[in-house]
mmCIF file of C-alpha atoms in Angstrom:
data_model
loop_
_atom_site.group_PDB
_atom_site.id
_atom_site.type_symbol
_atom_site.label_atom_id
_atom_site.label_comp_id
_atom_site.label_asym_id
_atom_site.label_seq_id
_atom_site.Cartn_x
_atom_site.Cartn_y
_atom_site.Cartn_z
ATOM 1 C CA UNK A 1 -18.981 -5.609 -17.411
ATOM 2 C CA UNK A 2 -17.958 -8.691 -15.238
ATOM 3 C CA UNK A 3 -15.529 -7.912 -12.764
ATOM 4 C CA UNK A 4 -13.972 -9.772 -9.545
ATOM 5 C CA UNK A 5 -13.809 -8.112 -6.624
ATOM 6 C CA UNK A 6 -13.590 -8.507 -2.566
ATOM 7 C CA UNK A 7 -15.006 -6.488 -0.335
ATOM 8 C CA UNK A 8 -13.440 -7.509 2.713
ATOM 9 C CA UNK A 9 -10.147 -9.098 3.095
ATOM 10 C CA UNK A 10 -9.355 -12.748 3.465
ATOM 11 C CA UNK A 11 -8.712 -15.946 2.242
ATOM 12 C CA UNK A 12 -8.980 -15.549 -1.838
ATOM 13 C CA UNK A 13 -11.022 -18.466 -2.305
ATOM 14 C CA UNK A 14 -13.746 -17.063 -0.036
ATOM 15 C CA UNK A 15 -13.333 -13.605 -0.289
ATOM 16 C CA UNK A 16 -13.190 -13.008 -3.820
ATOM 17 C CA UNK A 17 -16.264 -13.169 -6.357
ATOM 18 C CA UNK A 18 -17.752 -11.787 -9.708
ATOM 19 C CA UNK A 19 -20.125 -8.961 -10.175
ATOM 20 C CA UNK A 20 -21.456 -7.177 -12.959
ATOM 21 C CA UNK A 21 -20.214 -3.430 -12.660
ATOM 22 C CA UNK A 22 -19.780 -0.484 -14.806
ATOM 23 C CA UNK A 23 -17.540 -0.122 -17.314
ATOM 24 C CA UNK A 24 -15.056 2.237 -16.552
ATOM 25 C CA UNK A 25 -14.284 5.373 -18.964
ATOM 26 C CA UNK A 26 -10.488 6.973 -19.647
ATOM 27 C CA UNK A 27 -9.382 10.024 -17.897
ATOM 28 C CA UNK A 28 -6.538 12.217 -19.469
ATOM 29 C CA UNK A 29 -3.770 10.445 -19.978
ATOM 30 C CA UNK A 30 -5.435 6.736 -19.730
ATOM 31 C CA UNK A 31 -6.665 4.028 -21.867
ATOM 32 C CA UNK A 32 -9.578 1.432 -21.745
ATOM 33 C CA UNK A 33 -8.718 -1.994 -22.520
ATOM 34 C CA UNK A 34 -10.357 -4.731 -23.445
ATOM 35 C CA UNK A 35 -8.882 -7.801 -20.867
ATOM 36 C CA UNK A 36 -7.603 -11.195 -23.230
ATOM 37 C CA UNK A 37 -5.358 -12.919 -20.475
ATOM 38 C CA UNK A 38 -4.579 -11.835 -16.863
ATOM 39 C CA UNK A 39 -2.396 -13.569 -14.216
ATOM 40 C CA UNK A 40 -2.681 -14.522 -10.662
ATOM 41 C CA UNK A 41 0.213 -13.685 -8.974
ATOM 42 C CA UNK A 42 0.824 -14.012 -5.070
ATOM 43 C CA UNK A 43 1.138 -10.854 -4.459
ATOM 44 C CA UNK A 44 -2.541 -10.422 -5.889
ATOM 45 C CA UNK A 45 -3.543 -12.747 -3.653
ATOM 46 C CA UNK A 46 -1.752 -11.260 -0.675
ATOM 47 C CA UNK A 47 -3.557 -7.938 -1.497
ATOM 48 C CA UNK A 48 -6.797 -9.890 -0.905
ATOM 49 C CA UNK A 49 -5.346 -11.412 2.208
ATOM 50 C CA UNK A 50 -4.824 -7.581 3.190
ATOM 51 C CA UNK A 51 -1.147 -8.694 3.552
ATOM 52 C CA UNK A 52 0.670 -6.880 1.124
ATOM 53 C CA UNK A 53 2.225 -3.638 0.871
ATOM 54 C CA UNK A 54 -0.495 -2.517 -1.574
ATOM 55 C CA UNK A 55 -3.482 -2.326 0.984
ATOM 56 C CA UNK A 56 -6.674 -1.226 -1.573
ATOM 57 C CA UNK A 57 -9.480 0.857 0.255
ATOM 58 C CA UNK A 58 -12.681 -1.748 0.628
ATOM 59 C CA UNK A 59 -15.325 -2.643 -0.554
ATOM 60 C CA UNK A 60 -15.621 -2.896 -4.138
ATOM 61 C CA UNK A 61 -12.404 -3.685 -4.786
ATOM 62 C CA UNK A 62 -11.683 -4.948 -7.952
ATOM 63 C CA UNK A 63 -8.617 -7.710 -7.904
ATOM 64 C CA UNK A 64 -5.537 -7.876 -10.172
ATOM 65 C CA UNK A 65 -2.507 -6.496 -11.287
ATOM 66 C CA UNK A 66 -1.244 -7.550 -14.743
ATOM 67 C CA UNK A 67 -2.749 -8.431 -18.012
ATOM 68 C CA UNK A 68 -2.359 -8.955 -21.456
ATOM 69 C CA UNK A 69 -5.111 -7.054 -23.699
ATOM 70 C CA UNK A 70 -6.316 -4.549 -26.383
ATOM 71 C CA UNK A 71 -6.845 -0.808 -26.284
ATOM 72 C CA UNK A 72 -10.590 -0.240 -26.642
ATOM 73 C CA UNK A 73 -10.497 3.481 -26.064
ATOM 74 C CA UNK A 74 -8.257 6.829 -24.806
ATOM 75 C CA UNK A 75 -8.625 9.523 -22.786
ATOM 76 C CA UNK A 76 -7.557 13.202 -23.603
ATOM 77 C CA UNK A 77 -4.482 13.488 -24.602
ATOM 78 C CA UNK A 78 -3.814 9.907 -25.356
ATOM 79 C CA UNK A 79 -2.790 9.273 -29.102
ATOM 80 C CA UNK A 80 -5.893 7.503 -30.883
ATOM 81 C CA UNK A 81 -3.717 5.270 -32.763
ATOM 82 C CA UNK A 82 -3.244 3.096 -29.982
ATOM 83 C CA UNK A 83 -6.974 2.098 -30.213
ATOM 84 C CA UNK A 84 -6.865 -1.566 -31.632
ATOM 85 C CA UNK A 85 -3.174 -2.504 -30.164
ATOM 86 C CA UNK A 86 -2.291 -5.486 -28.348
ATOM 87 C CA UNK A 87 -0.854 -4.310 -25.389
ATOM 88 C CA UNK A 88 0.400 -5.456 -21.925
ATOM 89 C CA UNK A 89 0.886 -3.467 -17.827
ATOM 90 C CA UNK A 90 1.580 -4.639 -14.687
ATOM 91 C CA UNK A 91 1.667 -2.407 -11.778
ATOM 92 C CA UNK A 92 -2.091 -1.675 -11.780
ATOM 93 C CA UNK A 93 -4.977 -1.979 -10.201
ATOM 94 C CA UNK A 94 -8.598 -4.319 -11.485
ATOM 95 C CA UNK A 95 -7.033 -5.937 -14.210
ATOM 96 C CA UNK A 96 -9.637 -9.205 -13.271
ATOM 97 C CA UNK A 97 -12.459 -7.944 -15.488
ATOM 98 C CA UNK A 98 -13.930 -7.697 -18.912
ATOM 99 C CA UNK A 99 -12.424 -4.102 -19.011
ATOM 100 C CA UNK A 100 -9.964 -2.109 -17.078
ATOM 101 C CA UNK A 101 -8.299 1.118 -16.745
ATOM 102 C CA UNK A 102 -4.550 1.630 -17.225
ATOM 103 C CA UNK A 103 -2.098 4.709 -17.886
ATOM 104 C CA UNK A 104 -1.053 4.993 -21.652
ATOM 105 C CA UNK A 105 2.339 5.907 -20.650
ATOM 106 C CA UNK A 106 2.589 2.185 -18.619
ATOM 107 C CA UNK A 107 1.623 0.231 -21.983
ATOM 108 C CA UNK A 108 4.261 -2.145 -23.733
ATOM 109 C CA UNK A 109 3.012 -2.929 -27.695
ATOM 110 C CA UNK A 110 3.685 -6.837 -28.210
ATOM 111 C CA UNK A 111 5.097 -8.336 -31.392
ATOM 112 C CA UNK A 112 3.065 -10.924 -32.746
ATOM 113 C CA UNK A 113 6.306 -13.684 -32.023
ATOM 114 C CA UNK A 114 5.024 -13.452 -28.547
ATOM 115 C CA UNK A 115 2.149 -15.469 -27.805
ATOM 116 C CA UNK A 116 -1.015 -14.107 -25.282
ATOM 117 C CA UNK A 117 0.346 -16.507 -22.396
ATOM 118 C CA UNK A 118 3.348 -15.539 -22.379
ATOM 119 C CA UNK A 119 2.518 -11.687 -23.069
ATOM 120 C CA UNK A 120 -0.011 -11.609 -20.020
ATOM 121 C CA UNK A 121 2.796 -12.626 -17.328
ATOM 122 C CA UNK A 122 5.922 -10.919 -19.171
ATOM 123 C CA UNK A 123 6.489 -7.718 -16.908
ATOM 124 C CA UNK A 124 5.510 -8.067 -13.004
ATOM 125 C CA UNK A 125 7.654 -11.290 -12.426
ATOM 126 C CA UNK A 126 10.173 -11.497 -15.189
ATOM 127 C CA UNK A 127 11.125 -7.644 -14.585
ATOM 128 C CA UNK A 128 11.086 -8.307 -10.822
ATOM 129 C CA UNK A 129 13.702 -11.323 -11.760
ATOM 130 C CA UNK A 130 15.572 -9.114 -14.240
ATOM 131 C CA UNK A 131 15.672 -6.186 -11.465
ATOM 132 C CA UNK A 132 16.542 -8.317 -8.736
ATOM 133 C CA UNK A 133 19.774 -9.624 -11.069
ATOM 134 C CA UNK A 134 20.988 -6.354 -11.345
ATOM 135 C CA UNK A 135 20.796 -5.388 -8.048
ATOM 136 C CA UNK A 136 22.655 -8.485 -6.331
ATOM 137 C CA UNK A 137 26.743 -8.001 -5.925
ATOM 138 C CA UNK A 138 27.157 -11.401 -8.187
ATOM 139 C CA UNK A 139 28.633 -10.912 -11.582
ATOM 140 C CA UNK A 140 30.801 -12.586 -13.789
ATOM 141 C CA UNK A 141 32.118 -15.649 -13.097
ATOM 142 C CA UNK A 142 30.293 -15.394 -9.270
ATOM 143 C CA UNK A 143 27.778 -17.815 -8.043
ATOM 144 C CA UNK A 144 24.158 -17.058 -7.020
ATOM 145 C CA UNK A 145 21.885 -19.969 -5.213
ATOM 146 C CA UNK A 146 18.217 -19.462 -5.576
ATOM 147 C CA UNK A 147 15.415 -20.927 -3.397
ATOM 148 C CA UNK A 148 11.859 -21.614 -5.119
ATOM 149 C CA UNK A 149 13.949 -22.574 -8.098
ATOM 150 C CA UNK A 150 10.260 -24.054 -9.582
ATOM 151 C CA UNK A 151 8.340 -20.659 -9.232
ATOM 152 C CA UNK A 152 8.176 -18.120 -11.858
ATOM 153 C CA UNK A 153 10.916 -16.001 -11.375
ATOM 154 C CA UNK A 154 12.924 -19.425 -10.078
ATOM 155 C CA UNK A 155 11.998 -20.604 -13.749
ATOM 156 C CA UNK A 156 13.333 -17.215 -15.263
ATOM 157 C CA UNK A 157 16.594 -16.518 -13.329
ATOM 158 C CA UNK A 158 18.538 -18.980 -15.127
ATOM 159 C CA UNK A 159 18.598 -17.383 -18.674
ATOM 160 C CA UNK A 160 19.207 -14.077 -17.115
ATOM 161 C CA UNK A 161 22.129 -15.293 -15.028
ATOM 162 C CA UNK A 162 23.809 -17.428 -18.219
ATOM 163 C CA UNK A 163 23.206 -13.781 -20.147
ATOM 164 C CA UNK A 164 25.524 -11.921 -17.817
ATOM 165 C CA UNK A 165 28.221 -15.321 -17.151
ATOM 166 C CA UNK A 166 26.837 -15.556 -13.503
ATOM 167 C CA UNK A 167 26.603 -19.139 -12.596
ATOM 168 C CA UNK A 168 23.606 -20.368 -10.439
ATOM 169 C CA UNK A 169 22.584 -23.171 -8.144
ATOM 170 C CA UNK A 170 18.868 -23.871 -8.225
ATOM 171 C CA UNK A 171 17.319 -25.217 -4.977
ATOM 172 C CA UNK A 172 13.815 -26.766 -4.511
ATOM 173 C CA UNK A 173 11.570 -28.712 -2.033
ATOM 174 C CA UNK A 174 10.891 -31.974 -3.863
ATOM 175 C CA UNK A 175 12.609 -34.221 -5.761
ATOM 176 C CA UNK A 176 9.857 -34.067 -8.634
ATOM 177 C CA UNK A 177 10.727 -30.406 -9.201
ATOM 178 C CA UNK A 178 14.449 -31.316 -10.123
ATOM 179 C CA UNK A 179 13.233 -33.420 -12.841
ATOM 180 C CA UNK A 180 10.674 -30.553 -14.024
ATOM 181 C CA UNK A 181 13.303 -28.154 -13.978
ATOM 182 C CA UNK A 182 16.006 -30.826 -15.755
ATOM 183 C CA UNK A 183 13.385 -31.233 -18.361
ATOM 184 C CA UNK A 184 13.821 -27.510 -19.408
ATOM 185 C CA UNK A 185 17.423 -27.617 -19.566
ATOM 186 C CA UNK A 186 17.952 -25.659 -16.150
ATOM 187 C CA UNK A 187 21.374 -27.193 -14.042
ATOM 188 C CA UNK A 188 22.436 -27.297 -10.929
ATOM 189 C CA UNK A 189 19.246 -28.254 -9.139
ATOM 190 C CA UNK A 190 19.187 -29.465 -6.030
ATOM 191 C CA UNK A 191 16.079 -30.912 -3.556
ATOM 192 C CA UNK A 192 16.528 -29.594 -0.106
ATOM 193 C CA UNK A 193 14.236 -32.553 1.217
ATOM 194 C CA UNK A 194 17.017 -34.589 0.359
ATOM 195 C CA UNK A 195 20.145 -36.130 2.490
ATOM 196 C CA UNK A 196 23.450 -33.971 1.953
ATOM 197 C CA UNK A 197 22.392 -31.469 -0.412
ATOM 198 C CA UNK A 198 24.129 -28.821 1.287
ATOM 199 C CA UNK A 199 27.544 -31.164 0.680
ATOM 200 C CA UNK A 200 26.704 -31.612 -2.808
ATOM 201 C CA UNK A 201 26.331 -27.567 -3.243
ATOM 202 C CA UNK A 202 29.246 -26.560 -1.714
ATOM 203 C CA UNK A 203 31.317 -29.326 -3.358
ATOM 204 C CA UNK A 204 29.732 -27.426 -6.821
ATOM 205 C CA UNK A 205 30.381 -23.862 -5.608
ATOM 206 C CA UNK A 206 33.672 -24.559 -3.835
ATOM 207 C CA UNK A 207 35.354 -23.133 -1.036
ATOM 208 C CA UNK A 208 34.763 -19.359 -1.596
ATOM 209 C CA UNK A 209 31.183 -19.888 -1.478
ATOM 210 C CA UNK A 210 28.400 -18.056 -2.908
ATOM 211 C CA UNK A 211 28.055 -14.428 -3.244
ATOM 212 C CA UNK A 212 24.534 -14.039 -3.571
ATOM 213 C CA UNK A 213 21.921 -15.728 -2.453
ATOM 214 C CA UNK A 214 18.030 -15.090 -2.571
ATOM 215 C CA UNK A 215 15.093 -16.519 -0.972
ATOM 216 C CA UNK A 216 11.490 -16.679 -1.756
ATOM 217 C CA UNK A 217 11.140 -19.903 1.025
ATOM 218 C CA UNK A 218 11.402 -18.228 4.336
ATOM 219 C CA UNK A 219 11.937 -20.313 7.516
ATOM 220 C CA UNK A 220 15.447 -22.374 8.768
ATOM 221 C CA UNK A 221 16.341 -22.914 4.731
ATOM 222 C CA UNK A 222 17.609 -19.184 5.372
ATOM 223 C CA UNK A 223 20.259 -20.581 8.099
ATOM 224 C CA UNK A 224 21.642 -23.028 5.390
ATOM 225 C CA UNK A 225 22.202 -20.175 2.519
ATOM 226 C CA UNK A 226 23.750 -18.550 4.993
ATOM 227 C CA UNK A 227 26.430 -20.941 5.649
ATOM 228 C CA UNK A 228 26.800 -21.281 1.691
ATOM 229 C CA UNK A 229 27.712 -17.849 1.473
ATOM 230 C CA UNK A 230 31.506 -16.853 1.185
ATOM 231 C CA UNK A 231 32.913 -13.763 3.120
ATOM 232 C CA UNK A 232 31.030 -10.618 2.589
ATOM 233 C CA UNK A 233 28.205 -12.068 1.185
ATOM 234 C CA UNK A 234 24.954 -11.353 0.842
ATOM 235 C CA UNK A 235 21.284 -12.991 1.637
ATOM 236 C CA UNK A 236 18.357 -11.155 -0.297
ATOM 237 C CA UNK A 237 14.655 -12.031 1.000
ATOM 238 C CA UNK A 238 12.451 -11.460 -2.149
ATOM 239 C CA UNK A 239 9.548 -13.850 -0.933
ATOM 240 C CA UNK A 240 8.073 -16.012 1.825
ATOM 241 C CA UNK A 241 6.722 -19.199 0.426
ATOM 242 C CA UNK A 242 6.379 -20.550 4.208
ATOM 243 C CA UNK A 243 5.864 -17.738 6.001
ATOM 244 C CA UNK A 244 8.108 -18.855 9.028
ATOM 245 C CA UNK A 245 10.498 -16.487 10.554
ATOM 246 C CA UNK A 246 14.306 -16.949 9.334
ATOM 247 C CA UNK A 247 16.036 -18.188 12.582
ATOM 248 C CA UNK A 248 20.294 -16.877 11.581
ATOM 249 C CA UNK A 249 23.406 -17.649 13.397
ATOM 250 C CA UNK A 250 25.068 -14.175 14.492
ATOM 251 C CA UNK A 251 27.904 -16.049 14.693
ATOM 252 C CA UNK A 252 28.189 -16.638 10.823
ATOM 253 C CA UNK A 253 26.563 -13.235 10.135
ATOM 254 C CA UNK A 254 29.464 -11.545 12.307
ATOM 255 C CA UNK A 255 32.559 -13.954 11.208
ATOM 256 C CA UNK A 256 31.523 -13.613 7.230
ATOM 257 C CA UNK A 257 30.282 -10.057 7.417
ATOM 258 C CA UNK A 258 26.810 -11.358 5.996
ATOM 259 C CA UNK A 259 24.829 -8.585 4.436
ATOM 260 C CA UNK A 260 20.833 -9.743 4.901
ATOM 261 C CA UNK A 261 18.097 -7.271 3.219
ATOM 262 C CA UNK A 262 14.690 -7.526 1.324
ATOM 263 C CA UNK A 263 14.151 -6.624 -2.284
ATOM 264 C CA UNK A 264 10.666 -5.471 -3.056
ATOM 265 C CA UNK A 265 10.296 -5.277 -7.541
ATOM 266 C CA UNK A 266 7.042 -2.308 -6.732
ATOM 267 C CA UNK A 267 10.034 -0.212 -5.343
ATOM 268 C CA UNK A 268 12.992 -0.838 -7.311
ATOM 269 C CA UNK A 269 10.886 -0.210 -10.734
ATOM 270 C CA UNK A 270 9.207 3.098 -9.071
ATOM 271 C CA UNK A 271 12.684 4.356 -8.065
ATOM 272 C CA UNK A 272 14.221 3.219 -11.238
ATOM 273 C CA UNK A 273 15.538 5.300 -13.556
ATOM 274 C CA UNK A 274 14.170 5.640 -17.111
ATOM 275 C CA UNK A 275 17.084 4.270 -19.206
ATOM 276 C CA UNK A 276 17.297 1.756 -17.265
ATOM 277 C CA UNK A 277 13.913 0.656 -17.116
ATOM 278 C CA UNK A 278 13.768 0.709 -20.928
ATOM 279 C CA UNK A 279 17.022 -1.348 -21.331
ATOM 280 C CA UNK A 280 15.375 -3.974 -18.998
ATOM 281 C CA UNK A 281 12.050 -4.554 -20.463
ATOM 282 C CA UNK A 282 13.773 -4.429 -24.244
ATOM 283 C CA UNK A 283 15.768 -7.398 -23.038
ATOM 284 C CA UNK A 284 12.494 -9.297 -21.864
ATOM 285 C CA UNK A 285 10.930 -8.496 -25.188
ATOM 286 C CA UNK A 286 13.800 -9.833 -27.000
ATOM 287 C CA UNK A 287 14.276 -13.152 -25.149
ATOM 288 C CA UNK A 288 10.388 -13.150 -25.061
ATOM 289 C CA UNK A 289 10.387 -13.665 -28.633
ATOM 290 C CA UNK A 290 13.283 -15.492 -28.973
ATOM 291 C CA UNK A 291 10.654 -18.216 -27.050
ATOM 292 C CA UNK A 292 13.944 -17.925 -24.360
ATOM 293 C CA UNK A 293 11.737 -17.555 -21.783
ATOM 294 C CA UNK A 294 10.270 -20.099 -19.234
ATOM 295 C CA UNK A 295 6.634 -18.305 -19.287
ATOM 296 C CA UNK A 296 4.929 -21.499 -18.753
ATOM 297 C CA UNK A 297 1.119 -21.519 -17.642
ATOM 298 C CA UNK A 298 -1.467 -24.073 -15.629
ATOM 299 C CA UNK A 299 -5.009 -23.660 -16.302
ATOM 300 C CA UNK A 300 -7.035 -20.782 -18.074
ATOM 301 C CA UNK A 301 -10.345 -19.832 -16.433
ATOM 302 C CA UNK A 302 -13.307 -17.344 -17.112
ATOM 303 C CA UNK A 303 -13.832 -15.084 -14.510
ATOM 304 C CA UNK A 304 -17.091 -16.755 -13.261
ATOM 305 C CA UNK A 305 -14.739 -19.459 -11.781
ATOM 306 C CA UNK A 306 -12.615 -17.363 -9.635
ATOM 307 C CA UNK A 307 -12.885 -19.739 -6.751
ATOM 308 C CA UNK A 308 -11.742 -22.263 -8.697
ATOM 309 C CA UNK A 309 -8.883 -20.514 -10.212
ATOM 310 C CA UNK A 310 -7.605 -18.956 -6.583
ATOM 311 C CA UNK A 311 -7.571 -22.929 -5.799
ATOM 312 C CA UNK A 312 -6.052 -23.862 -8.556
ATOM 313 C CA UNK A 313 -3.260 -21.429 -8.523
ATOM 314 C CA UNK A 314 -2.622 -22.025 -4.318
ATOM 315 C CA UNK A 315 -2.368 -25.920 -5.478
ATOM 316 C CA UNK A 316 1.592 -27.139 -4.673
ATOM 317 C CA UNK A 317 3.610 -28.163 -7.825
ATOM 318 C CA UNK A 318 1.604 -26.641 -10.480
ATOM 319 C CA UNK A 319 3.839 -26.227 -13.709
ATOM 320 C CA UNK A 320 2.934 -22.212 -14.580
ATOM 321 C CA UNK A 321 0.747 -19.338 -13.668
ATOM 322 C CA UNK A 322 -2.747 -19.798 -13.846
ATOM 323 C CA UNK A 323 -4.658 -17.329 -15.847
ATOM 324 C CA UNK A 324 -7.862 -15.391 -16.677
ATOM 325 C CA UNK A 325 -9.947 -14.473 -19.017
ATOM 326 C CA UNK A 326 -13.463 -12.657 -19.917
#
């Protein structure tokens, strides 16, 4: 089978490339399926970079981490009626090749109301979104601002927040993304590259300020949430778009009792519980096919293009996730 791997780590675009490999058989307890559609997520690409918490042992690595496909075949113990479904996983390992290897307990059936693009991306970042949510202090009536407003779970925070009566304030980096955003209904956008936007966000959120706030930016944008934040509020780092070290007051930490921690979605969903994990992912499913969902993608390409595709999906302002396929 075609596969993409890197033996080394490193820059995606020059590390990573296809092979032809063997096909991989079940164990007990596993599947085989046959890849349709899989994702490339950042955190993929940080794995390649070797930057990620995930560090795979080299070489012969095969990439990926989430995908949309069908089961081909089982191992022991694995009920052969799921041979022939249309299934999705995230959380694994190779999913960038013809065939790859997941746990039958992992597997989510998809109703046919949910279309292969958005079925390939529905569980790593829109359960990550859903997770991060729940674990914020914001409810009811509070106010959340979000950096990276534009990126997927940016795009996917807003339906979950008007679900639970949390209001939100959406912050990107260019003015074009406000419109992009706009255009799918989403409110309360605001560019940071733009003169008194920090005025114009606490005039929305009002005196109290912000409860919650999470950012996926990284670098002095950190500072400014910071001082949107009302007393005893909190600053959760999910991402670092930037990479730049998050230079905070102490003063406004100390005087507002500032609470400032990471959230990592690998973690949460290991540590969560099983009830709760279920009541998640049925509310994903259900918006999912509600077509509720801002699953939106940017390019499709076979596996022989990697290179292309790792370019495509580190290109600025690109509109969804870029996938792949056999």
């Amino acid at each position: 089978m075609l596969a993409v791997i890197h033996d080394t780590f490193g820059d995606p675009a020059d590390a990573l490339f296809t092979k032809d490999v063997n096909k991989p058989e079940p164990a007990t307890g596993e599947v085989l399926v046959r890849m349709v559609m899989s994702p490339i997520h950042n955190h993929d690409l940080w794995t390649v970079r070797g930057t990620y918490g995930y560090k795979p042992e080299l070489p012969g690595e095969i990439a990926g981490s989430e995908a949309l496909g069908a089961v081909e075949a089982v191992g022991d113990g694995v009920d052969t009626a799921l041979i022939g479904k249309r299934v999705v996983i995230a959380g694994i390992h190779g999913s960038w090749a013809e065939f790859f290897i997941a746990p039958a307990a992992g597997l989510l059936s998809l109703p046919d109301a949910i279309p292969d693009e958005a079925g390939a991306q529905l569980i790593a970042m829109p359960f990550s979104a859903l997770s991060l949510l729940e674990n914020l202090k914001a409810r009811k009536g509070d106010w959340i601002i979000q950096t990276a407003a534009n990126g997927a779970v940016g795009k996917l925070m807003p339906s979950f927040a008007k679900n639970r009566g949390i209001n939100l304030v959406n912050l990107v980096r260019r003015p074009e993304a406000v419109a992009e955003l706009e255009t799918h209904g989403i409110e309360n956008v605001f560019s940071t590259s733009e003169d008194g936007w920090k005025d114009k966000v606490r005039s929305l959120i009002g005196d109290a300020g912000a409860t919650s706030s999470i950012d996926s930016v990284g670098g002095d944008i950190s500072a400014d949430l910071v001082d949107l934040l009302g007393l005893d509020g909190e600053l959760v780092v999910f991402g670092t778009a930037t990479g730049a070290p998050m230079p905070l007051s102490s003063g406004a930490l100390i005087m507002k009792h500032i609470t400032v921690r990471g959230f990592w979605g690998a973690r949460v969903s290991k540590d969560m519980n099983a009830d709760d994990k279920k009541r998640l992912i049925t509310e994903l499913v259900t918006l999912a096919a509600k077509g509720e969902l801002n699953l939106d993608t940017d390019g499709l390409y076979p596996l022989s293009r990697i290179t292309d595709a790792v370019k495509a999906s580190l290109t600025p302002g690109r509109k969804g996730k870029v996938m792949l396929h056999p």
